[in-house]
Short mmCIF file of C-alpha atoms and ligand atoms in Angstrom, two decimals:
data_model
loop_
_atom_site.label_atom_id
_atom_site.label_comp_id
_atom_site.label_asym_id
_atom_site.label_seq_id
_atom_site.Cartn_x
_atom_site.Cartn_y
_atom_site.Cartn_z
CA UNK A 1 100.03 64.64 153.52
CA UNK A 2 100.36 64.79 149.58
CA UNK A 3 103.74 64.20 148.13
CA UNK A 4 105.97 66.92 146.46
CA UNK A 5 105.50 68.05 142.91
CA UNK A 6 108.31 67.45 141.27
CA UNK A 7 108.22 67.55 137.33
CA UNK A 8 111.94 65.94 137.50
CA UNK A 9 110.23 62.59 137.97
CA UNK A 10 113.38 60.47 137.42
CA UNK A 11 115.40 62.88 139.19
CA UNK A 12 117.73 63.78 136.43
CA UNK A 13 119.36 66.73 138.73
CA UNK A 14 121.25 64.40 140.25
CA UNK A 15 123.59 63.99 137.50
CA UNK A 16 124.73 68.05 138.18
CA UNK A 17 127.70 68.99 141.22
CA UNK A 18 126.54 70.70 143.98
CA UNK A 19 127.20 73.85 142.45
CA UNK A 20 125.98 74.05 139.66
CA UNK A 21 122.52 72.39 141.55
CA UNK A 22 122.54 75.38 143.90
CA UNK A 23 122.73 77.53 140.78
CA UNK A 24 119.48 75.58 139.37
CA UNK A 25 118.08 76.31 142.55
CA UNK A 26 119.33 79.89 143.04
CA UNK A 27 117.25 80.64 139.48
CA UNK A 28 114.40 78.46 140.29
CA UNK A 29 114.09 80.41 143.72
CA UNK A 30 114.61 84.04 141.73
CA UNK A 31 111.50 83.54 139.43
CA UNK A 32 109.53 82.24 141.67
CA UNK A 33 110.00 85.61 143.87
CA UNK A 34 110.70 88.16 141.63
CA UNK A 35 109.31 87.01 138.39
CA UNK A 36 105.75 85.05 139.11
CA UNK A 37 104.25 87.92 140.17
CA UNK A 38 104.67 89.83 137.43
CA UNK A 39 104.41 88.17 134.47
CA UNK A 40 100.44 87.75 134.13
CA UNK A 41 100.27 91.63 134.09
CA UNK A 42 102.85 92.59 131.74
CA UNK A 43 101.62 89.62 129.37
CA UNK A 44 98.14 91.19 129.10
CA UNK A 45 99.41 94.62 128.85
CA UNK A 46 101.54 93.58 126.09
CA UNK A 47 104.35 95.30 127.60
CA UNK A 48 107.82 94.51 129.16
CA UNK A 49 108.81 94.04 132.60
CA UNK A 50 112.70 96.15 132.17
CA UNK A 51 112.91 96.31 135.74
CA UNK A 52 113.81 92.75 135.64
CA UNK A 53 116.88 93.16 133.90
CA UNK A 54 119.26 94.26 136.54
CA UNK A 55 117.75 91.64 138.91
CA UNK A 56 118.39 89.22 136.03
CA UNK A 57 121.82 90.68 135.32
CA UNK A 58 122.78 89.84 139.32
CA UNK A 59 122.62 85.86 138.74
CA UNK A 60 125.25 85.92 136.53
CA UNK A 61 123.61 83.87 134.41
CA UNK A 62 124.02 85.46 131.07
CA UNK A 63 126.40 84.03 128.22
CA UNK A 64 126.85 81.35 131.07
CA UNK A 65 128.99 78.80 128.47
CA UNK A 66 131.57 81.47 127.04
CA UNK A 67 134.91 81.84 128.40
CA UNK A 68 136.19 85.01 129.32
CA UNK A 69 134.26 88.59 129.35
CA UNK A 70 132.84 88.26 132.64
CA UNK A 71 130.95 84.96 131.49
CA UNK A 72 130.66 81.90 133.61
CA UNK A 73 132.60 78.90 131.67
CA UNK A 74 129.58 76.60 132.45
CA UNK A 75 127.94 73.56 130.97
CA UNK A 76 126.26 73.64 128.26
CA UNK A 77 123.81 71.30 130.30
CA UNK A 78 123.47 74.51 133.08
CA UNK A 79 122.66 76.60 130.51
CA UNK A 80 120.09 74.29 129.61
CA UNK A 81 118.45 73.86 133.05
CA UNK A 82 118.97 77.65 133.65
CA UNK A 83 116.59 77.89 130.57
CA UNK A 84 114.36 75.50 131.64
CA UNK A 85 114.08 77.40 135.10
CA UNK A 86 113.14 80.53 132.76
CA UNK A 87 110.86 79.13 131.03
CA UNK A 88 109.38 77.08 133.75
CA UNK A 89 108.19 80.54 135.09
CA UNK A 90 107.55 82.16 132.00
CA UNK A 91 108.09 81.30 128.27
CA UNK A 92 108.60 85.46 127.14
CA UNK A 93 111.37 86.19 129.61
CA UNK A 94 113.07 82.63 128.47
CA UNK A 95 112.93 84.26 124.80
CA UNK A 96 114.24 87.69 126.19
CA UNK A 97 117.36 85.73 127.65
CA UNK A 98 117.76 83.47 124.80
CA UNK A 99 117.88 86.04 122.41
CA UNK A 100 120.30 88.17 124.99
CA UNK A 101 122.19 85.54 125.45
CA UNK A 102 122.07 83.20 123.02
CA UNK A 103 121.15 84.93 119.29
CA UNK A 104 122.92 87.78 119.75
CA UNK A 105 125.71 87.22 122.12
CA UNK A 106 126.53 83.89 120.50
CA UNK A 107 126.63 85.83 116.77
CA UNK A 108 129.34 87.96 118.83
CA UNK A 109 131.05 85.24 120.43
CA UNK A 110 131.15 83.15 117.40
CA UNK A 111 131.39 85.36 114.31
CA UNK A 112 133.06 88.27 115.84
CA UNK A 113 137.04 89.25 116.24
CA UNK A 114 138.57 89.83 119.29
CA UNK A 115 138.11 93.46 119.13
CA UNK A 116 134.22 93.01 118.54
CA UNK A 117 133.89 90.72 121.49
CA UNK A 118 135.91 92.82 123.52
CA UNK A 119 133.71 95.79 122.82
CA UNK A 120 130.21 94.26 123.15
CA UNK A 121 130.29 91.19 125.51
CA UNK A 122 130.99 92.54 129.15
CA UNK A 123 128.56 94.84 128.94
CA UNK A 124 125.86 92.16 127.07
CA UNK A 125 127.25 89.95 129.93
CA UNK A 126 126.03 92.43 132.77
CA UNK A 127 123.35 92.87 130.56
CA UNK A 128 123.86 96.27 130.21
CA UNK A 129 123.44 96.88 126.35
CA UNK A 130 120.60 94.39 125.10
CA UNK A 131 121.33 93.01 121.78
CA UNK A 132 118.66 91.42 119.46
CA UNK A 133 119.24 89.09 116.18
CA UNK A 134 117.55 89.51 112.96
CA UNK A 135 117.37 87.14 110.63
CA UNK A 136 114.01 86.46 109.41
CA UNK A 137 112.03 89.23 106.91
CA UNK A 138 108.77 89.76 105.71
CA UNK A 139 108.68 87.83 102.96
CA UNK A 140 111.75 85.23 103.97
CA UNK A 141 111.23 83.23 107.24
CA UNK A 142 112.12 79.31 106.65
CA UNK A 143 113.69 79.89 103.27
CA UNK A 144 116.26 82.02 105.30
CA UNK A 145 119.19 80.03 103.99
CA UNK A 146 119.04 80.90 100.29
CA UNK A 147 116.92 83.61 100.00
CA UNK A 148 117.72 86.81 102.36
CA UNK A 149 116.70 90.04 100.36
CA UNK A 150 118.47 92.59 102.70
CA UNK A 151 120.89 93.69 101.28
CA UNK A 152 124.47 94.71 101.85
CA UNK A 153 127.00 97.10 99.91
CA UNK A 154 130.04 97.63 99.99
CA UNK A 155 131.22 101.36 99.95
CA UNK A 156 134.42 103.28 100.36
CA UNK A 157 132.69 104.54 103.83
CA UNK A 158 131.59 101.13 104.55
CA UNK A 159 128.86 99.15 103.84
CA UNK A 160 124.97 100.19 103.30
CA UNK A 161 122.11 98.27 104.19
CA UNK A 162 118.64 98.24 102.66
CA UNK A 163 115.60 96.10 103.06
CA UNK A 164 113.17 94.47 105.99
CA UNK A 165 113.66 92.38 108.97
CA UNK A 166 110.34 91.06 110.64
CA UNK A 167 109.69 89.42 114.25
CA UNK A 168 113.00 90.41 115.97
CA UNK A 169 113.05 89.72 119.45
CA UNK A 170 114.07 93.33 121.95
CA UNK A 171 114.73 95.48 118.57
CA UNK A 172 112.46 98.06 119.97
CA UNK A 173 115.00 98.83 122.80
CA UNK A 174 118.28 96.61 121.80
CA UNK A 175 121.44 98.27 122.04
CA UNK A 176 122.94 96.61 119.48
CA UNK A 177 120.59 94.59 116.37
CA UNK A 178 122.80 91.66 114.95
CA UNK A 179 121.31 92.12 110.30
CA UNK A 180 122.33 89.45 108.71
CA UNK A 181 122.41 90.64 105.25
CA UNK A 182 122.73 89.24 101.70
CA UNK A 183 126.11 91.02 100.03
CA UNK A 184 125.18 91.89 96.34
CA UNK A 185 129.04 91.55 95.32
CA UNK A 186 129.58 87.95 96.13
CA UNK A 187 125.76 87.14 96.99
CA UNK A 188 127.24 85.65 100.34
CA UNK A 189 125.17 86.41 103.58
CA UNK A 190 127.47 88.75 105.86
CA UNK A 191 126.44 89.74 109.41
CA UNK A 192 126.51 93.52 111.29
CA UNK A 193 126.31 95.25 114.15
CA UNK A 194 123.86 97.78 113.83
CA UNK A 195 124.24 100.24 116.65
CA UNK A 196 121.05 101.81 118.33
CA UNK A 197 119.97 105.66 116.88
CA UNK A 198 121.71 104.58 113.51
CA UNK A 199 120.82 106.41 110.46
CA UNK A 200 118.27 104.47 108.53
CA UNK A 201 117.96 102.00 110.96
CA UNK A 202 114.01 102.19 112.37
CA UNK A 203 111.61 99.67 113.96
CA UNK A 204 108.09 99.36 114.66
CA UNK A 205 106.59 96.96 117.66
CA UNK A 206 104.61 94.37 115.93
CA UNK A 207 101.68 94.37 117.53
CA UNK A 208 98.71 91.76 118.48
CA UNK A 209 100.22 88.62 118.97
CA UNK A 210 98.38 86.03 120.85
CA UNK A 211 101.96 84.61 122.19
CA UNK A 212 105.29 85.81 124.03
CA UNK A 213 103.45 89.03 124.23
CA UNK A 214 106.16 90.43 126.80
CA UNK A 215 108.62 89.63 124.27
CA UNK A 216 108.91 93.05 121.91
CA UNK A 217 108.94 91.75 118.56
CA UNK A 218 109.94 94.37 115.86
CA UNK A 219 109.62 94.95 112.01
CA UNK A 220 112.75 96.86 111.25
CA UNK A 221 113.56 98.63 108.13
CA UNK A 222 116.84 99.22 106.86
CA UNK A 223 117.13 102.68 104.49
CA UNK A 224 120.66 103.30 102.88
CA UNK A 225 121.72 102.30 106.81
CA UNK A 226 125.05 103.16 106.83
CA UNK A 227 127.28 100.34 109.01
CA UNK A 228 131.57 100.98 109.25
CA UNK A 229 133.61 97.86 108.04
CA UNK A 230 134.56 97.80 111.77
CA UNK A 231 130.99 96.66 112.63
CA UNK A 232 130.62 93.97 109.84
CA UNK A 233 131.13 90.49 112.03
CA UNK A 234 134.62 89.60 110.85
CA UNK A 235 134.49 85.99 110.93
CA UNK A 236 130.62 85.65 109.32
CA UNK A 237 131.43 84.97 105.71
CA UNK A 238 128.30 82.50 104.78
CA UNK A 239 124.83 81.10 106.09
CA UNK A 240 126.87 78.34 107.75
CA UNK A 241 128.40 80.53 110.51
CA UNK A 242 125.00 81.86 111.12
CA UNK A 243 123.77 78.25 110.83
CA UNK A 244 126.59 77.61 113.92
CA UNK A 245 124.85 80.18 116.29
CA UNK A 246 121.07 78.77 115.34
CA UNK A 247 122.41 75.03 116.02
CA UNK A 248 123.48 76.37 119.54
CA UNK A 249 120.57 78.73 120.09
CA UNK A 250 117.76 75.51 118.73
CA UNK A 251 119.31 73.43 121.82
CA UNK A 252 118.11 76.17 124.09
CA UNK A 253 114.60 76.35 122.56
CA UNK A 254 114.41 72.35 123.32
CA UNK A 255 114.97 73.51 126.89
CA UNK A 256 112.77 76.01 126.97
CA UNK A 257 110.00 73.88 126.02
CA UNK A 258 110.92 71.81 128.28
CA UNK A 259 110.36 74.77 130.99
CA UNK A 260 107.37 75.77 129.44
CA UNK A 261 105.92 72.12 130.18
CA UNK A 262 106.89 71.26 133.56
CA UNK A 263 105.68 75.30 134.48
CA UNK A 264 102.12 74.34 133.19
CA UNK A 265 102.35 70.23 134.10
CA UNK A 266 103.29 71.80 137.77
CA UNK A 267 100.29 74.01 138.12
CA UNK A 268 98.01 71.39 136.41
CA UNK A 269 98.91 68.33 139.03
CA UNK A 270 98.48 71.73 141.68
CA UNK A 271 95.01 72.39 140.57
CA UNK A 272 93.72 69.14 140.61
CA UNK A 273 94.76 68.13 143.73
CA UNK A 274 92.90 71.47 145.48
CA UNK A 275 89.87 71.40 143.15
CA UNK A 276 86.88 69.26 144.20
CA UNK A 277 83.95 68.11 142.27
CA UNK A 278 81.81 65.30 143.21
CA UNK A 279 82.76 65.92 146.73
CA UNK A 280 86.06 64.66 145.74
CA UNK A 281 89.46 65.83 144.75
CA UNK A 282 89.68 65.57 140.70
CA UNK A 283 93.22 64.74 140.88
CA UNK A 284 91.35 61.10 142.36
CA UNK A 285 89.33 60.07 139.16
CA UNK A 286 91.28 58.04 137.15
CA UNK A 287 90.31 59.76 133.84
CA UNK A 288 92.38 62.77 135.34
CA UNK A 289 95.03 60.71 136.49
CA UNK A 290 95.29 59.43 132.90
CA UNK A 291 96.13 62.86 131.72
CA UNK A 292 98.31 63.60 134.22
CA UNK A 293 100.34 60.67 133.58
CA UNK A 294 100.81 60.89 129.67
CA UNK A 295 102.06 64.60 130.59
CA UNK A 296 104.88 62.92 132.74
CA UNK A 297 105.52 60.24 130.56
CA UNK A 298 106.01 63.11 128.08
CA UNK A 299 108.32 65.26 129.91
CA UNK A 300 110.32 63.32 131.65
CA UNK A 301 110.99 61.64 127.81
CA UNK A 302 111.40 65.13 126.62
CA UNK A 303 113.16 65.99 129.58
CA UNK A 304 115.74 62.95 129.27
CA UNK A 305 116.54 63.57 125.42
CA UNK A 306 117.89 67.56 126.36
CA UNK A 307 120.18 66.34 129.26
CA UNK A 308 121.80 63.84 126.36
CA UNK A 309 121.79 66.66 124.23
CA UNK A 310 123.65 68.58 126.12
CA UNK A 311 126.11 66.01 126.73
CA UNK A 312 127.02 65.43 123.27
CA UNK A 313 127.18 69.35 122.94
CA UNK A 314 129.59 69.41 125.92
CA UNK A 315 131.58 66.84 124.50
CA UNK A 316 132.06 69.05 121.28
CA UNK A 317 129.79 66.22 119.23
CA UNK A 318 126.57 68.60 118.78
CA UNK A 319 125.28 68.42 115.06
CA UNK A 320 122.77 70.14 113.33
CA UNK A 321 120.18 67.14 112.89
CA UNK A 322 120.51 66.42 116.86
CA UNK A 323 119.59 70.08 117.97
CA UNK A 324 116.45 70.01 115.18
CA UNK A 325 115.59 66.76 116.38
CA UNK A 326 115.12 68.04 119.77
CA UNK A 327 113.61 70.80 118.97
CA UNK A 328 110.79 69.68 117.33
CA UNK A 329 110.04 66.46 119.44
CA UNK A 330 110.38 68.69 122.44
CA UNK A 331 108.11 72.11 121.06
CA UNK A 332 105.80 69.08 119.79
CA UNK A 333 104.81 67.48 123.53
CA UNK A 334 105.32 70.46 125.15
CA UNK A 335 101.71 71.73 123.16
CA UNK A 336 99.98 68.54 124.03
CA UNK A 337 101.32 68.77 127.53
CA UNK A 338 99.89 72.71 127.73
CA UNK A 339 97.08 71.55 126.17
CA UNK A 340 96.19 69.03 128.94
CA UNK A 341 97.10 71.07 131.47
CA UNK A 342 94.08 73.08 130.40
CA UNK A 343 91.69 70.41 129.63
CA UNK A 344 92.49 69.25 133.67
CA UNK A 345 91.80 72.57 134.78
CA UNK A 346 88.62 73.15 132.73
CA UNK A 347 86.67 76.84 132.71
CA UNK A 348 89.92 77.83 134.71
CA UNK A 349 92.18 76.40 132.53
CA UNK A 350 91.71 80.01 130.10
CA UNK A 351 91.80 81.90 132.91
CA UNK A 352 95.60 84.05 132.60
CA UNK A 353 95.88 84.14 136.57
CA UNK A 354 96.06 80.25 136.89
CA UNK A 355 99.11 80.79 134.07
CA UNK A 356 98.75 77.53 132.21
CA UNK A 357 96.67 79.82 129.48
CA UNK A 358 100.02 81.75 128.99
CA UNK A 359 101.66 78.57 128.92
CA UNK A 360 99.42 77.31 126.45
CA UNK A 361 99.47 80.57 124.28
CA UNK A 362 103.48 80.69 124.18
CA UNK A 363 103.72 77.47 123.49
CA UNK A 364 102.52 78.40 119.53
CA UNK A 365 105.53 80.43 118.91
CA UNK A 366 107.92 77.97 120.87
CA UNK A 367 106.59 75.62 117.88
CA UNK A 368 107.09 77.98 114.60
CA UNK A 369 110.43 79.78 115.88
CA UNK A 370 113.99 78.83 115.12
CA UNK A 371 112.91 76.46 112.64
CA UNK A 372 109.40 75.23 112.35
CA UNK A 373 108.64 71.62 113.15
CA UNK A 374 108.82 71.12 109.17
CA UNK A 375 112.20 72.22 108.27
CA UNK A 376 113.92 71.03 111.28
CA UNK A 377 112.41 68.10 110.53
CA UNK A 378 113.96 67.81 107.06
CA UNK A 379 117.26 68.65 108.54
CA UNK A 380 116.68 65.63 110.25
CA UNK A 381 115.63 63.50 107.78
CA UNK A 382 118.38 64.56 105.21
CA UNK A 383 121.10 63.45 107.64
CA UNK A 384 119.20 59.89 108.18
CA UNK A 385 118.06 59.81 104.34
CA UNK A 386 121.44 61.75 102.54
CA UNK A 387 118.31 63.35 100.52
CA UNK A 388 117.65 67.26 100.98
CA UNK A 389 113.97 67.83 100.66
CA UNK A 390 114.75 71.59 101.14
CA UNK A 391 117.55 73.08 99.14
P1 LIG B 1 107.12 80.40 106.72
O1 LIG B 1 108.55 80.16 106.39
O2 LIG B 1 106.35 81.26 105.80
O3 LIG B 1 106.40 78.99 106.87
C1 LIG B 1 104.98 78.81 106.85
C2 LIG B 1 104.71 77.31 106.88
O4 LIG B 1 105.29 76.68 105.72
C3 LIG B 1 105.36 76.63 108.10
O5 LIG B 1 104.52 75.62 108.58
C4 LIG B 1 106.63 76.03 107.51
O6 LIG B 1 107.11 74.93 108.24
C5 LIG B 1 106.14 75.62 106.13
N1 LIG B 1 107.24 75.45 105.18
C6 LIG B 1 108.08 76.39 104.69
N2 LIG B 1 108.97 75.83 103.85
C7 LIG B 1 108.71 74.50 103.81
C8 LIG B 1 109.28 73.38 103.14
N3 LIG B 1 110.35 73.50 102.33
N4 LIG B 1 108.72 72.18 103.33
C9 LIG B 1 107.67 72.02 104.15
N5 LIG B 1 107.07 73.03 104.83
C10 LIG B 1 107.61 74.26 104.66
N6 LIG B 1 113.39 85.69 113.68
C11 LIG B 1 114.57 86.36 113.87
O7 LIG B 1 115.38 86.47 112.95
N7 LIG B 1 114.87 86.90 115.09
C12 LIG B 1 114.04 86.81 116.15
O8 LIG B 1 114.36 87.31 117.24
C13 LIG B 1 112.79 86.11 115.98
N8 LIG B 1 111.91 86.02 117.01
C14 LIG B 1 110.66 85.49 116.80
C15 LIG B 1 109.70 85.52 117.81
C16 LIG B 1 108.42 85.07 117.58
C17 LIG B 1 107.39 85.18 118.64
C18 LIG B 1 108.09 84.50 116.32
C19 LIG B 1 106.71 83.98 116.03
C20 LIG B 1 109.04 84.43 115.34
C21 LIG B 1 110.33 84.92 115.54
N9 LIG B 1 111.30 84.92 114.52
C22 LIG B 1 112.50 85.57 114.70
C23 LIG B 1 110.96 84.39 113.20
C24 LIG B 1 110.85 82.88 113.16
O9 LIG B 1 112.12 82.29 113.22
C25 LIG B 1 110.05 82.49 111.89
O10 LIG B 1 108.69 82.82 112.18
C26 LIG B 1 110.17 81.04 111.53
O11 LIG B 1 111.46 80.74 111.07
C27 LIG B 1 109.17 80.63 110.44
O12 LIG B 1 109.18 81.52 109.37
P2 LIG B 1 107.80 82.16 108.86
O13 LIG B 1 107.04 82.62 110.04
O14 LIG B 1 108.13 83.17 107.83
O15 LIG B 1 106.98 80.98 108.22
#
């Protein structure tokens, strides 16, 4: 009789209240039925899965830390481990929800009035309009801070936005497409609610990526889009308030990671316990056991660093530096942990139905997105230093 695999080595769910561990369990149990079985297909055919939605709209799962519209109230430490069940599964439908959830329901929650929120998040909560958030463009991606080139004018109609976003996350089907866009009056970055079938408003699927390929990533272009006042996010007035939603949203990637490398550390300590060679189980040669062991030691480190995360984020002391720190030190093992979940599983480890390829694959963009390692490193190092290496 071999023991359990359990990638919660130091059993860190024991810290949660019996609800909120059946919830853990409720999502864990809902990917493993409805999701698994899926995801291989709709990863090669570069497509996604929508009938998931609904099923994922039933857990009740979505804007889980807001109060009010239909959301939850939770933890920000469930919405962590809900993420980490995601992503445990599959990395693209973590990125679907975070974007859902997170980027675009957050930019609501936090930049928009009451009227806004009252409009857009029950029905984002029931996930029944997808929104999407673009921030990044062609030409801008880390310098996104100082140098947005979409622009934004004001008009006696309303405001009119021209320019490029690139790599945004359900813009081929969103409902709703959260621009943030540079203001040419007082050069300020604003944000807006771009509604679905707006005038000017187009996007085209990027296609070919060799990551998150159920994820629909879009270049959108803006042409003299037109965009009421009503639909500008009324309390966005600089970077910083979109810098509040990314500080919230860069926790949730840690998590995700975090997912991402129990999912393929799981199916690696599987695999090597069933596969024989030298008449043997490998999971018995101490070589293999080696590797098995530094991905442990890994995430249960990484996986100890989000839980405090999320405590300081519950208690209302989140900064910047401690979400980037996380985020890279947790996108950073999770790619050596993929990448010995492979190595263990040698010719098989490529293979997409043994899923630690996908893992390994989706791990790359895990790495570059919200902040690469480099600049969330520097936002870590000017809060130790006082020194901005960046601005
Ligand atoms: P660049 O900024 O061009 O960087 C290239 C390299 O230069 C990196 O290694 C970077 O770290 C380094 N570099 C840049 N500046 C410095 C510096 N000052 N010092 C040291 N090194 C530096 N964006 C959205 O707005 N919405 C989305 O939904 C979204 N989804 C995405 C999904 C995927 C799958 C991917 C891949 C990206 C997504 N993005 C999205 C964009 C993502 O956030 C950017 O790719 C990321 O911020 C990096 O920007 P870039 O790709 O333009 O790289």
């Amino acid at each position: 009789e071999l023991p359990p695999i359990n990638g919660d080595f130091y059993e860190l769910h024991l810290r949660l209240s019996e609800e909120d561990r059946a919830l853990q369990l409720k999502v864990r149990e809902f990917m493993e039925r409805e999701i698994r079985p899926l995801v291989n297909q709709y990863w090669l055919r570069d497509e996604f899965p929508f009938e998931i939605i609904p099923k994922l709209a039933e857990l009740n799962i979505c804007g889980l830390t807001y109060e009010g519209y239909g959301c939850a109230g939770k933890s920000s430490l469930m919405e962590g481990i809900v993420a980490m069940e995601i992503a445990r599964i599959d990395a693209s439908v973590a990125t679907f929800f975070g974007v859902q959830s997170g980027l675009a329901m957050g930019s609501i929650y936090l930049c928009g009035s009451d009227a806004q929120k009252e409009e857009w998040l029950p029905a984002m909560q029931q996930m029944k309009l997808i929104g999407a958030f673009g921030l990044t463009e062609p030409e801008v991606g880390s310098g996104a801070a100082g140098g947005l080139t979409v622009t934004a004018r004001r008009t006696d109609d309303g405001w009119v936005l021209n320019g490029q976003k690139k790599w945004i996350g359900n813009a081929t089907f969103a409902d709703v497409t959260v621009i943030w866009a540079k203001d040419v009056a007082d050069g300020e970055v604003k944000g807006f609610l771009v509604r679905k079938g707006t005038p000017g408003f187009s996007v085209e699927k990027i296609k070919g990526k060799m990551a998150l390929r159920i994820v629909q990533n879009g270049l959108i272009t803006l042409a003299d889009c037109v965009v009421e006042d009503r639909d500008r996010l009324q309390n966005a007035h600089s970077f910083k308030d979109t810098a509040k939603v990314l500080q919230l949203t860069r926790a949730g990637v840690a998590w995700m990671a975090v997912g991402c490398a129990r999912g393929a550390y799981e199916s690696a300590l599987d695999y090597t316990r069933k596969r024989k060679q030298f008449g043997k189980p490998i999971a018995s040669f101490q070589l293999i056991q080696n590797h098995l062991v530094e991905m442990l030691s890994n995430l249960t480190a990484m996986q100890t660093l989000v839980y405090r995360l999320s405590e300081l984020q519950d208690a209302g002391m989140l900064r910047d530096e401690h979400a980037s720190l996380a985020k890279v030190f947790c996108t950073l093992r999770t790619r050596d942990i993929v990448s010995q979940a492979r190595e263990v599983m040698g010719g098989n480890g490529i293979l997409l139905e043994y899923d630690v390829a996908r893992f390994l694959a989706d791990a790359e963009a895990i790495y570059s997105y919200e902040g690469t390692k480099e600049i969330n490193s520097l936002i870590v190092g000017r809060s130790i230093t006082g020194f901005s290496a960046f601005v």
